Tab-separated table of C-alpha atoms and ligand atoms in Angstrom:
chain	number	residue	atom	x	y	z
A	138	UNK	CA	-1.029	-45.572	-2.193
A	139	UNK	CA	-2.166	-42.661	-4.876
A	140	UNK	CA	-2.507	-39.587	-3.082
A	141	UNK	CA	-5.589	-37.691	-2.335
A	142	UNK	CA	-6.666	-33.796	-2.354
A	143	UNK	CA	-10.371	-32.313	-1.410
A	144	UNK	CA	-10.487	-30.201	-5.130
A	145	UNK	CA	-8.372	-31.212	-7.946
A	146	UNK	CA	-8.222	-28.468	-11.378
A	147	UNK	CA	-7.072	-30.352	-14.118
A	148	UNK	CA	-5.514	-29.656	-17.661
A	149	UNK	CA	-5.806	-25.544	-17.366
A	150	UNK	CA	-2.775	-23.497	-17.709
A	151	UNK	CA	-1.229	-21.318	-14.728
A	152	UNK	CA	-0.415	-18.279	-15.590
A	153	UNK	CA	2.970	-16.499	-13.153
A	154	UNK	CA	4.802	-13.521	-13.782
A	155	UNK	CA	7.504	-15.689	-15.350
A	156	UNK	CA	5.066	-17.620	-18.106
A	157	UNK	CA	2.583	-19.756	-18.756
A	158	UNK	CA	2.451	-23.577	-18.260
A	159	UNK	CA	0.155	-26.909	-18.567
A	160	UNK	CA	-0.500	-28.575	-14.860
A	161	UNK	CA	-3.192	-29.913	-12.662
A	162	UNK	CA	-3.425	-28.301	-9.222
A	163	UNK	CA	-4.067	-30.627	-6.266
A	164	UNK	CA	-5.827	-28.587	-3.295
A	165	UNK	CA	-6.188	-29.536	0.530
A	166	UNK	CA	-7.122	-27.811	3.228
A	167	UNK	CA	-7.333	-24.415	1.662
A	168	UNK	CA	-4.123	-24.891	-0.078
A	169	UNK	CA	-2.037	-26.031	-2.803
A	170	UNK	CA	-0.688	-29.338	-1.796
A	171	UNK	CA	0.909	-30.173	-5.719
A	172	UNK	CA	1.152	-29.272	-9.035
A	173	UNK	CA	2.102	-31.032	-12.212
A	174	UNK	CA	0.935	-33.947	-14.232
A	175	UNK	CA	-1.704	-35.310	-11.259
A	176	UNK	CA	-3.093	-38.018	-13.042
A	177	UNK	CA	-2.907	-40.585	-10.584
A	178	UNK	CA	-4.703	-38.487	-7.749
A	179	UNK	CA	-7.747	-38.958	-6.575
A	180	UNK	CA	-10.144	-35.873	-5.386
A	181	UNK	CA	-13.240	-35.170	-3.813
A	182	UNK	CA	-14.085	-33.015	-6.519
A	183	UNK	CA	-12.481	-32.137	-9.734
A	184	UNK	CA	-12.875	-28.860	-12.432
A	185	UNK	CA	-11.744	-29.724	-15.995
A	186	UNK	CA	-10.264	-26.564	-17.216
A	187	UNK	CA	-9.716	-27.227	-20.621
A	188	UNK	CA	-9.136	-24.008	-22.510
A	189	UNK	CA	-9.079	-21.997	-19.551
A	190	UNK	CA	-6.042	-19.763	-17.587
A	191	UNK	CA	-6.100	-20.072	-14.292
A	192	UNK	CA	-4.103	-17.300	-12.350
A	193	UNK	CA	-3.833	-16.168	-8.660
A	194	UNK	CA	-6.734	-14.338	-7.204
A	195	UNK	CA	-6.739	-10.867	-7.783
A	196	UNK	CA	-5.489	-9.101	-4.454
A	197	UNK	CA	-6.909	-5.257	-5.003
A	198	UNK	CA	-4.858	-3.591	-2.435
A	199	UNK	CA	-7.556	-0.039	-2.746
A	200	UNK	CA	-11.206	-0.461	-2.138
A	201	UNK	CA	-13.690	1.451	-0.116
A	202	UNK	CA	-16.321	-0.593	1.379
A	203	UNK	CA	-17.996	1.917	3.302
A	204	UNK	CA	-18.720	-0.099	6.812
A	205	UNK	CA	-19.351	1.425	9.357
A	206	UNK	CA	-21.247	4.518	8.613
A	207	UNK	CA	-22.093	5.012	4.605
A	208	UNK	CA	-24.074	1.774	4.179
A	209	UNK	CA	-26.141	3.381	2.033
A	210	UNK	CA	-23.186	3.453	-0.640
A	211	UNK	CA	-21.522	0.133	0.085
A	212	UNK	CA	-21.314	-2.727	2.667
A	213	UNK	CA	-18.474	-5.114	3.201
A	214	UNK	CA	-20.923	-8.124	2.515
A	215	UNK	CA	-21.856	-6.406	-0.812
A	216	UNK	CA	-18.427	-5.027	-1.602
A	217	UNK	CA	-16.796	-8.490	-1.018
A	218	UNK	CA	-19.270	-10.428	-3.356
A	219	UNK	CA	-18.456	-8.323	-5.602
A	220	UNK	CA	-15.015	-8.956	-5.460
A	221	UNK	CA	-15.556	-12.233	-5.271
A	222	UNK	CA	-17.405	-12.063	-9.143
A	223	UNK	CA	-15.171	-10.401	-10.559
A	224	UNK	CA	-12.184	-12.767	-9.623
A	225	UNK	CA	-10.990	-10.678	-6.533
A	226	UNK	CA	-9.942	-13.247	-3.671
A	227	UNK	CA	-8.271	-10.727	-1.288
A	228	UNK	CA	-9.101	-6.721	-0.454
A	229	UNK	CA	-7.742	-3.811	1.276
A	230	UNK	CA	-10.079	-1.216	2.274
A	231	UNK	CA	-9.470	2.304	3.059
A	232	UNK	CA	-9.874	4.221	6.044
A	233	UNK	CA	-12.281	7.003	5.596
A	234	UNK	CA	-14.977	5.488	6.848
A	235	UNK	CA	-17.372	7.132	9.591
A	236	UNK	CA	-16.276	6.834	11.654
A	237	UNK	CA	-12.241	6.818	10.329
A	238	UNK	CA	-10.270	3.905	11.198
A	239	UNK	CA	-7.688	5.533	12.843
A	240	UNK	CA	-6.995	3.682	16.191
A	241	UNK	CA	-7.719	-0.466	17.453
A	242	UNK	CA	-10.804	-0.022	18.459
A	243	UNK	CA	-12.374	1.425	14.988
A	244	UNK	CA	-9.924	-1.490	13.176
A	245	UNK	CA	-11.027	-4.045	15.191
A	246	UNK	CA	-14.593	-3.575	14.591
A	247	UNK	CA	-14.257	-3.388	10.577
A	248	UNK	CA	-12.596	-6.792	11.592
A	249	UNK	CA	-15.314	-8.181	13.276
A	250	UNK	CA	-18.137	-7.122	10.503
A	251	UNK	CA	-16.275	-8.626	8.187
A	252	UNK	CA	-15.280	-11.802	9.784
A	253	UNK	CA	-19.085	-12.657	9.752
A	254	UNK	CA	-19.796	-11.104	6.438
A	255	UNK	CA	-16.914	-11.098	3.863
A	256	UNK	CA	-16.762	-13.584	1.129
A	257	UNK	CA	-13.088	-12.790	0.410
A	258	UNK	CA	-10.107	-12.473	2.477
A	259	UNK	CA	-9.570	-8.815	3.416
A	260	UNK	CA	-7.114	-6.236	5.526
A	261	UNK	CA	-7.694	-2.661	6.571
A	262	UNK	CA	-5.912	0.336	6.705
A	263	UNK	CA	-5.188	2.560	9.232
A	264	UNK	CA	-5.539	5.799	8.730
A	265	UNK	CA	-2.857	8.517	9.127
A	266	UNK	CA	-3.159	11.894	10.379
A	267	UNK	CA	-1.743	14.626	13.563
A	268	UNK	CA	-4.164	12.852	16.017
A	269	UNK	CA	-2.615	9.266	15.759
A	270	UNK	CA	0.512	10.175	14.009
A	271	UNK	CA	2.526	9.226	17.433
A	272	UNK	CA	0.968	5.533	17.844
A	273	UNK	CA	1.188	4.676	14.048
A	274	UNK	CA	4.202	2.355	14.897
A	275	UNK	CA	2.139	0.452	17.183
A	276	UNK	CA	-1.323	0.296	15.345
A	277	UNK	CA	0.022	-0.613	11.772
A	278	UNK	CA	1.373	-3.906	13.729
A	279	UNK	CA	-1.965	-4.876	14.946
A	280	UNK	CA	-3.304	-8.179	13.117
A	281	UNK	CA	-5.485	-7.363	9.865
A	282	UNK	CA	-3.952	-3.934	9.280
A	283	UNK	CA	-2.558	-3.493	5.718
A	284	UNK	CA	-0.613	-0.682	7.160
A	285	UNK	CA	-0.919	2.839	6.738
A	286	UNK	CA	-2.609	5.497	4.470
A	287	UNK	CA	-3.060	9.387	4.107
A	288	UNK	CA	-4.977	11.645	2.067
A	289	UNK	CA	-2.466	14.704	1.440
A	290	UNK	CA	-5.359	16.275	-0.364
A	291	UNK	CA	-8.919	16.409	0.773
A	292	UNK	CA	-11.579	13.528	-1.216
A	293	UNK	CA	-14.539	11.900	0.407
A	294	UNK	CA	-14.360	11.892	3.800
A	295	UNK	CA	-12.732	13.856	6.393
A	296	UNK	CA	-9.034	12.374	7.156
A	297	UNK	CA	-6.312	14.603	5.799
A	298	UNK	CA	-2.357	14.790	6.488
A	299	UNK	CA	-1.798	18.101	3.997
A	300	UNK	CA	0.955	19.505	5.613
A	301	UNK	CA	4.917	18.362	5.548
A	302	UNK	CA	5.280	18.448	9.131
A	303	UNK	CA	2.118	16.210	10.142
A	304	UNK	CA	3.277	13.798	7.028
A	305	UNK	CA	6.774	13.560	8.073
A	306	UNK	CA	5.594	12.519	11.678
A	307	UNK	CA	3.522	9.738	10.003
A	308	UNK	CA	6.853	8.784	8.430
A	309	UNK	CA	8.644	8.701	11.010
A	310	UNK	CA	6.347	6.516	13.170
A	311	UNK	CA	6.441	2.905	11.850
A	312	UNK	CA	8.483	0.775	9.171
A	313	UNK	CA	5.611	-0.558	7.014
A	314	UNK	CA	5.171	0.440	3.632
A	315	UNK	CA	2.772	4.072	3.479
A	316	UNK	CA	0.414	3.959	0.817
A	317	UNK	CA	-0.688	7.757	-0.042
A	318	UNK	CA	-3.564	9.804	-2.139
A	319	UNK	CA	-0.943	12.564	-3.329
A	320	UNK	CA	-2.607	15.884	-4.382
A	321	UNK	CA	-1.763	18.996	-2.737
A	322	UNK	CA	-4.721	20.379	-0.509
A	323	UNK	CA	-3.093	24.155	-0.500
A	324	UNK	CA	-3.283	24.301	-4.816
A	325	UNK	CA	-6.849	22.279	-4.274
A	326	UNK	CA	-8.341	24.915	-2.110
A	327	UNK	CA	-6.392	27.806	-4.101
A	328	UNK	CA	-8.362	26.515	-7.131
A	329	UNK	CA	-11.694	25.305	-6.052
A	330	UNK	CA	-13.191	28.575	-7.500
A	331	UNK	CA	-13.081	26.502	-10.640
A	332	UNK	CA	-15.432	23.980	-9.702
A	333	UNK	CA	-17.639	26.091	-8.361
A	334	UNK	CA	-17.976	28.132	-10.925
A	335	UNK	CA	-17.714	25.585	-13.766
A	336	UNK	CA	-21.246	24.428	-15.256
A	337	UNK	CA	-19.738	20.638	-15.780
A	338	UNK	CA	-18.027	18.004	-14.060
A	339	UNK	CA	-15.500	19.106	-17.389
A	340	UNK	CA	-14.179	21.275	-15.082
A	341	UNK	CA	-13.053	18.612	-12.836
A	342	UNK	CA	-9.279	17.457	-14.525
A	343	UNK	CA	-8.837	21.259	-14.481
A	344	UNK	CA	-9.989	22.431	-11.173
A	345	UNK	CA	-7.600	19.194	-9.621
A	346	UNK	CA	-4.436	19.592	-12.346
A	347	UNK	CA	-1.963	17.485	-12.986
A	348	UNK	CA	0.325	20.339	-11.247
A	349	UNK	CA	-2.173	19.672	-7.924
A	350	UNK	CA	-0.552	15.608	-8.248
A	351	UNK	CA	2.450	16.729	-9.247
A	352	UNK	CA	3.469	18.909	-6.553
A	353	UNK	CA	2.051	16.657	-4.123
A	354	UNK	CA	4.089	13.538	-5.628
A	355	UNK	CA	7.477	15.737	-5.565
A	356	UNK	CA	7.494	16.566	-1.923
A	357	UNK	CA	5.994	12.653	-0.744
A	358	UNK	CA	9.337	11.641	-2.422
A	359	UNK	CA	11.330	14.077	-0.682
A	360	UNK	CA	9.528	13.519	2.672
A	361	UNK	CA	9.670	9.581	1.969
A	362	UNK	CA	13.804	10.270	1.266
A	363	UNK	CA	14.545	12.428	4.199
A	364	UNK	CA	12.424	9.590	6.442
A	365	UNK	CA	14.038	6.532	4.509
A	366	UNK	CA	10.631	5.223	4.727
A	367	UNK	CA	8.916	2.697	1.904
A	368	UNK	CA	5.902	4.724	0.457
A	369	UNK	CA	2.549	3.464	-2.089
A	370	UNK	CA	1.586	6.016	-4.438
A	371	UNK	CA	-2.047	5.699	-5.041
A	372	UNK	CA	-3.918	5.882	-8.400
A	373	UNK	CA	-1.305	7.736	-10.582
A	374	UNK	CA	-3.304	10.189	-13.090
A	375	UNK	CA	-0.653	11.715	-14.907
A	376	UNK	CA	1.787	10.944	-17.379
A	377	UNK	CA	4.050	13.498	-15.820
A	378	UNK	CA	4.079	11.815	-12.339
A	379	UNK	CA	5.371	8.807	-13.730
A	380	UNK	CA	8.410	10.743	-15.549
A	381	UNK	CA	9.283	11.900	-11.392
A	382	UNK	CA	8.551	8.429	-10.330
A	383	UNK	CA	11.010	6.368	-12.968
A	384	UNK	CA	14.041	8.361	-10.392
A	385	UNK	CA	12.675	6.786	-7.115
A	386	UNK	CA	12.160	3.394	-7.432
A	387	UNK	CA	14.688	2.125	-4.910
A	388	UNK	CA	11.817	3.656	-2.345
A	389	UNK	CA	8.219	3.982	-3.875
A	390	UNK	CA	5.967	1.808	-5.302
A	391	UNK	CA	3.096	2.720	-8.044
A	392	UNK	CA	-0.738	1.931	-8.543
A	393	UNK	CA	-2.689	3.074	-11.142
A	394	UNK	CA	-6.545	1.942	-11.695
A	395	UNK	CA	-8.431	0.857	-14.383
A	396	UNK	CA	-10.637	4.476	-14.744
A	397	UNK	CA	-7.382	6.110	-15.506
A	398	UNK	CA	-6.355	3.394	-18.030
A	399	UNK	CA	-9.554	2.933	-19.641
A	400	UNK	CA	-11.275	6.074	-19.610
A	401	UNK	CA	-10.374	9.237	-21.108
A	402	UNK	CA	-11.035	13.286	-21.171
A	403	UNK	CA	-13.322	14.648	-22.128
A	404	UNK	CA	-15.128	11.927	-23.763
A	405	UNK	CA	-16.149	10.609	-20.485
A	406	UNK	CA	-17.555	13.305	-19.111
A	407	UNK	CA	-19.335	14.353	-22.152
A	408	UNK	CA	-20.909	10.021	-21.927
A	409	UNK	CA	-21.128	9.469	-18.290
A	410	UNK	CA	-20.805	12.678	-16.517
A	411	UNK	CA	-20.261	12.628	-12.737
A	412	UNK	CA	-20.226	9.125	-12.684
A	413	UNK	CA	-16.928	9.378	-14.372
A	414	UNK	CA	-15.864	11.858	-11.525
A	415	UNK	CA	-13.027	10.897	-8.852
A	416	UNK	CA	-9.808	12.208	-7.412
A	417	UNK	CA	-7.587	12.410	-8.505
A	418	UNK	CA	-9.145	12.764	-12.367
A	419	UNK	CA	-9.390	11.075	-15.141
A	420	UNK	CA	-7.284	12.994	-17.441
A	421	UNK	CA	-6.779	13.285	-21.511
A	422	UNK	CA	-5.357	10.647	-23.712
A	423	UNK	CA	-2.084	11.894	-23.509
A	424	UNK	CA	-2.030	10.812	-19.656
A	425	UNK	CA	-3.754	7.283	-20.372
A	426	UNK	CA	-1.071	6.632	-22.954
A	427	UNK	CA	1.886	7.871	-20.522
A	428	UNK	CA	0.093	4.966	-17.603
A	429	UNK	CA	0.130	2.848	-20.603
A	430	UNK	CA	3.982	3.296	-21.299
A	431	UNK	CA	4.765	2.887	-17.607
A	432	UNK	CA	2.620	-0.234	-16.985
A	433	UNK	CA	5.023	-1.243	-19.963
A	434	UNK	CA	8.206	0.202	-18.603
A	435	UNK	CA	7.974	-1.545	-15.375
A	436	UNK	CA	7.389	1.743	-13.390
A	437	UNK	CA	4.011	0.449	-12.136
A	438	UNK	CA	3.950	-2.178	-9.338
A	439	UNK	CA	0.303	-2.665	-8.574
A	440	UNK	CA	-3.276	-1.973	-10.328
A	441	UNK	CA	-6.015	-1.519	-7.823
A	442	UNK	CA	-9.619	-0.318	-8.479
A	443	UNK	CA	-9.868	1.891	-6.050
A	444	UNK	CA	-13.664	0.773	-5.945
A	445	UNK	CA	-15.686	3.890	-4.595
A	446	UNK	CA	-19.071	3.345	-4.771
A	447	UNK	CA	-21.676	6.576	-4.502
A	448	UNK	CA	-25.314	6.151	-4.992
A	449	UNK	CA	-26.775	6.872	-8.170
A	450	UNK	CA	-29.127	9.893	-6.509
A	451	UNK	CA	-25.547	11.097	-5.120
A	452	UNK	CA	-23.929	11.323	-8.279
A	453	UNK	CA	-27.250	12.794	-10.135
A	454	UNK	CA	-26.140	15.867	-8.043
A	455	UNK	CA	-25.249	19.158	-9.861
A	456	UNK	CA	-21.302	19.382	-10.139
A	457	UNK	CA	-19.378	20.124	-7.870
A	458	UNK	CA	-22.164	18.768	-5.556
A	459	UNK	CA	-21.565	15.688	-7.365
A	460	UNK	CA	-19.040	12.964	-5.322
A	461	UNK	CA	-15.962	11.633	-6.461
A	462	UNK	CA	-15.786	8.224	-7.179
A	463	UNK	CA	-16.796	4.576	-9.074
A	464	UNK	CA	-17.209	0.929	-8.102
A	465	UNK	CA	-14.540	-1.355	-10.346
A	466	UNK	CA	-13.346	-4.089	-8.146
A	467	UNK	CA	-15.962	-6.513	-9.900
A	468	UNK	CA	-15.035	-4.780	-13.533
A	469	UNK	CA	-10.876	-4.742	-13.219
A	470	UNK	CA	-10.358	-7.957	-14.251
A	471	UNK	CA	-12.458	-8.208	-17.406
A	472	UNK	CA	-11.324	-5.203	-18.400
A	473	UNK	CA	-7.737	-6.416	-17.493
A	474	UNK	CA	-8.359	-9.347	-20.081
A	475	UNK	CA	-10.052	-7.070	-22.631
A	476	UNK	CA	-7.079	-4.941	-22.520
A	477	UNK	CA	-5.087	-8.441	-23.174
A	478	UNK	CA	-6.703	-9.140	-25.882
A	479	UNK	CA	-6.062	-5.907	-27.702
A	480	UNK	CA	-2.571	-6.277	-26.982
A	481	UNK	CA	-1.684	-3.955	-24.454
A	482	UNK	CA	-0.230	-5.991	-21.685
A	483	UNK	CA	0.253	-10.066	-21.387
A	484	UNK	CA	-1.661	-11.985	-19.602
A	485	UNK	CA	2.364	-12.737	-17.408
A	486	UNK	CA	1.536	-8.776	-16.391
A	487	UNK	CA	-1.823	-8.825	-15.311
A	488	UNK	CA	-0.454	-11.480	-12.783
A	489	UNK	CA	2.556	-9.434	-11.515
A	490	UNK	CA	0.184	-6.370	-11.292
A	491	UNK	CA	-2.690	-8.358	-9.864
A	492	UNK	CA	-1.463	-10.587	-7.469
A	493	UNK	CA	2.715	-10.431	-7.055
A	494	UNK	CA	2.864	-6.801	-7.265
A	495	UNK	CA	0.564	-6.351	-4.209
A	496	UNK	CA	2.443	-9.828	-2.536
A	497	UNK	CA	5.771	-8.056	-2.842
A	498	UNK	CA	5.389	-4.982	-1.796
A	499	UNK	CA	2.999	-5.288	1.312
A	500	UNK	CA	4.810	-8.494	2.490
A	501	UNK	CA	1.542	-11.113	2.190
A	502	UNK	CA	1.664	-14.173	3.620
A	503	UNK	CA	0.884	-17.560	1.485
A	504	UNK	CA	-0.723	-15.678	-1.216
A	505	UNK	CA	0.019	-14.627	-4.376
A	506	UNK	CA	1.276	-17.081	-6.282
A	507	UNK	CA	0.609	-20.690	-7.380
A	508	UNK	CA	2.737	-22.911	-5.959
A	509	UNK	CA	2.752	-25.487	-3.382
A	510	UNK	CA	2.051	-24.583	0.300
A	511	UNK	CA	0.394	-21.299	-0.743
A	512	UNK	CA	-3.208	-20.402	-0.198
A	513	UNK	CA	-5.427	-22.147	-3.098
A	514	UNK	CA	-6.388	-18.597	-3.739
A	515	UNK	CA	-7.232	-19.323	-7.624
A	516	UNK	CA	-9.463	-17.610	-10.426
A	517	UNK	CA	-10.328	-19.442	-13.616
A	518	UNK	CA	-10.641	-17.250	-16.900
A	519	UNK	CA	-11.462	-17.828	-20.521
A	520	UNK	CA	-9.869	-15.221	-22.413
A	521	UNK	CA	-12.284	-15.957	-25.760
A	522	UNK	CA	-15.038	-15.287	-23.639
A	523	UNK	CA	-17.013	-12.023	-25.552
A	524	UNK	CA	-19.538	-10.513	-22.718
A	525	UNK	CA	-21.063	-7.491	-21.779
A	526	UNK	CA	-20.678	-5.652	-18.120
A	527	UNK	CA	-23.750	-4.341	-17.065
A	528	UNK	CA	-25.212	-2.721	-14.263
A	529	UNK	CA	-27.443	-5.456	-13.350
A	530	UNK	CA	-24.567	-8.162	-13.085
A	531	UNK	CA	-22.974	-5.442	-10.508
A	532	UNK	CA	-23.549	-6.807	-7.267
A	533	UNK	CA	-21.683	-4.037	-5.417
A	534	UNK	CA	-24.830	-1.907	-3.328
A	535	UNK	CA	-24.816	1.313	-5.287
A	536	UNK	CA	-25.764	-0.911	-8.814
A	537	UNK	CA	-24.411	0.823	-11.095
A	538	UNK	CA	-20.650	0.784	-13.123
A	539	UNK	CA	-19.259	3.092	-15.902
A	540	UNK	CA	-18.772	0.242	-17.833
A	541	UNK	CA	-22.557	-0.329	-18.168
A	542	UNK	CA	-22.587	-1.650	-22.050
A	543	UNK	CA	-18.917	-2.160	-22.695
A	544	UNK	CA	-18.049	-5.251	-24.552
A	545	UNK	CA	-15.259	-6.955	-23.798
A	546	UNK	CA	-13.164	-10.241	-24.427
A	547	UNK	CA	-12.125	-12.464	-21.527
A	548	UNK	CA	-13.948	-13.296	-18.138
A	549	UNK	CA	-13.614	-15.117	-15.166
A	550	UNK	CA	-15.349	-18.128	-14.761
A	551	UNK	CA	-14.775	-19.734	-11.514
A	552	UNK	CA	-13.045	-18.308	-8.421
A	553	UNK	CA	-11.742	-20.268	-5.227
A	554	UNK	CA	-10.654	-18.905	-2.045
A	555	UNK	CA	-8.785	-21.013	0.039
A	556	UNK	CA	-9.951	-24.140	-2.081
A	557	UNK	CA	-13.636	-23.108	-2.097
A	558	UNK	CA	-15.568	-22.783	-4.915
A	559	UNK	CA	-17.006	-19.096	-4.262
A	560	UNK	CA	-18.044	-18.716	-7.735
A	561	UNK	CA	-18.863	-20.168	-10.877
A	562	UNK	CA	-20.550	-18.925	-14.094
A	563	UNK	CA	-21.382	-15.972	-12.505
A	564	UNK	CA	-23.128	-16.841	-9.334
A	565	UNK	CA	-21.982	-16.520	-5.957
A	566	UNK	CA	-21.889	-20.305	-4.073
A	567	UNK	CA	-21.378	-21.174	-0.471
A	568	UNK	CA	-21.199	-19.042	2.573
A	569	UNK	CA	-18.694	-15.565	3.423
A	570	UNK	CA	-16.030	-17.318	4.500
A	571	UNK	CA	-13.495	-14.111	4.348
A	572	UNK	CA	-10.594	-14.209	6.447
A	573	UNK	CA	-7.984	-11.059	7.487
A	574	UNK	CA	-4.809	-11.177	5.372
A	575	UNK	CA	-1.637	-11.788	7.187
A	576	UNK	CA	1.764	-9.916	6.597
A	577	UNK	CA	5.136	-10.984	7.550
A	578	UNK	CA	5.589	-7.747	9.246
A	579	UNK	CA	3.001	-8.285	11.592
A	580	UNK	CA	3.885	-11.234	13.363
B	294	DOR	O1	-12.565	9.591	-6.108
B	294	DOR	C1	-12.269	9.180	-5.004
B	294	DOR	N1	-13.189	8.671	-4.164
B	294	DOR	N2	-10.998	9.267	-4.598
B	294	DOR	C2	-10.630	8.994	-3.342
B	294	DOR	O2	-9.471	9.097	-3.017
B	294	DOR	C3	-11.651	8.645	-2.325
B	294	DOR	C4	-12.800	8.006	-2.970
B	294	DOR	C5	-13.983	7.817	-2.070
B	294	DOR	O3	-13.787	7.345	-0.948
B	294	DOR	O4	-15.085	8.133	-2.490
């Protein structure tokens, strides 16, 4: 008897870290059930994808969605379908919320909003500072939780571990992988007389300096030694960070974002003003190229988009008034496949960096990859595709991206999560049917 799946992709090619090759993916129940040359299986429903890639979901392991408390910015219902357009199938959102996650009670009810009202699969972090430092062990355990993170310099919100004492207590509590914003809150405050006193969000790469990331970066590593503890180094700005970073690789892992590889000082400040602004900064060329060489190197592990949505009346505000941070987890991917095209990374990279970058180094269950007995966790792009991101395609609640205008080659087409169509041709289809991440450490 010929075997039969629920959704059946025929004739596209998979894309994995290790290459590209032709096969039909059979799907049932939410997951891959087999791959290969299916032509004698029948299917519910089948998607010819003929001239298209298809390649894991993007997992964007830093996104801030806002809920509870800054609805006005962001939702988790708005922040997910936006994920869920762009090609995004799983998120992880951060922890300075209002109020901050930083104990089960605030987790669990992030958990329960989005179980009604996420269209992708998502996790939370906790976050870390001298309040909860002591329980840490037992709350990054608690189903949903993609583990810990601190802000060692001060952004939006209040949560803040500055000092080496408070971080090395996060440290020691727990075993999980520590994912970290690294700028140094003593040569932030030191130096904030420069943004106040600056007449432009210009000011902004200068006011937080490389030295600011640096010095932070230098003693995580020697905090993260001393502990023997895995750490995440959030959004890398500087070329000079990664030069420190190439020595510790054995222990920390690296994200950069798509601002810091895409935009550039000072031209985006002079084109988009605050609405180029976030922490840490987007720096000169020289930095972009020096992400650029480690993305090639192997140094990073992970792109996220750090999504960070403000409202358009927020970031109108005079700088240094002005808040830090931009949406992008709808805009990574195209860009990802724009940068493709122009030959910067292979289309084998965006898939480590997208999807078995995060898998590997946050220990995700069934996701990841495409192979059988994973989730069907799938996105479907056509890297000839020329479009244009605008702001009204944005369906993240602030409307607006710093992309507005920018053309760029490749797109994704369709994306399934767990074997669901949840979008195709740009429109959203079906119903939130999100579902919290699981990690091997947590069971
Ligand atoms: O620019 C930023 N904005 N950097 C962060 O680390 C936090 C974020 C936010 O939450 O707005």
């Amino acid at each position: 008897m010929s075997k039969s799946v629920d959704l059946l992709i025929k004739n596209g090619r998979i894309v994995s870290p290790g290459g590209i090759s032709q096969a039909d993916i059979g799907i049932a129940n939410g997951k891959i059930v087999t791959l290969g040359d299916l032509g004698g299986v029948s299917a519910a429903n089948v998607i010819d994808a003929k001239n298209l890639y298809v390649l894991p979901g993007v997992i964007d392991s830093q996104v801030h969605f806002r809920e509870p408390g800054l609805e006005h910015k962001e939702d988790i219902e708005h922040g997910t379908r936006s994920a869920i357009k762009g090609g995004v199938t799983s998120i992880f959102e951060m922890p300075n919320t209002s109020p901050l996650t930083l104990d089960e009670d605030t987790l669990s009810q992030k958990l329960e909003i989005a179980r009604r009202t996420a269209w992708c699969d998502f996790a939370f972090f906790m976050g870390g500072n001298s309040e909860n430092a002591h329980q840490l062990a037992e709350l990054e355990r608690l189903p949903g939780c993609a583990g810990v993170k601190i802000f060692m310099g001060s952004s939006t919100g209040t949560l803040l571990a500055k000092d080496d004492e408070v971080i090395a207590m996060v440290l020691a509590n727990g075993t999980r992988r520590v994912s970290v914003h690294a700028e140094d809150e003593d040569r932030l405050l030191s130096r904030q007389g420069i943004a106040v006193s600056a007449e432009t969000v210009e000011a902004h790469p200068d006011w937080r300096d490389v030295e600011s990331a640096v010095r932070a970066t230098k003693r995580l590593i020697q905090l993260a030694r001393d502990a023997n503890r895995r750490v995440h180094v959030l959004h890398i700005s500087s070329k000079d960070e990664m030069d420190i970073l190439a020595n510790h690789k054995d222990l920390i892992t690296v994200e950069v974002t798509l601002n810091h590889l895409s935009l550039a000082a000072p031209d985006c400040y002079e084109a988009l003003g605050a609405f180029s602004q976030m922490n840490p900064p987007v720096r000169d060329i020289s930095h972009q190229n020096g992400l650029w060489d480690a993305i090639r190197n192997g140094i990073v592990d992970v792109i996220g988009s750090d999504h960070a949505p403000h409202t358009k009346e927020e970031k109108e505000r005079p700088y240094p008034s002005s808040p830090s941070g931009m949406p992008g987890v709808q805009t990574s991917l195209p860009l990802l496949l724009d940068h493709v095209n122009r030959g910067r990374l292979t289309l084998e990279r965006v898939v480590d960096l997208t999807a078995a970058g995060p898998q590997r180094i946050f220990g995700i269950m069934g996701k990841g990859r495409i192979a059988v007995g994973y989730d069907a966790d799938l996105v479907l792009v056509d890297l000839n595709a020329d479009r244009v991101i605008t702001n009204d395609w944005i369906e993240s609640k602030c409307g607006w991206t710093p992309f507005n205008d920018t053309k760029v080659r490749g797109w994704p087409i369709t994306t399934i999560l767990r074997g669901k169509i949840a979008m195709q041709d740009d429109e959203i289809l079906g119903e939130p049917l999100g579902a919290a991440v699981r990690f091997f450490e947590t069971t």
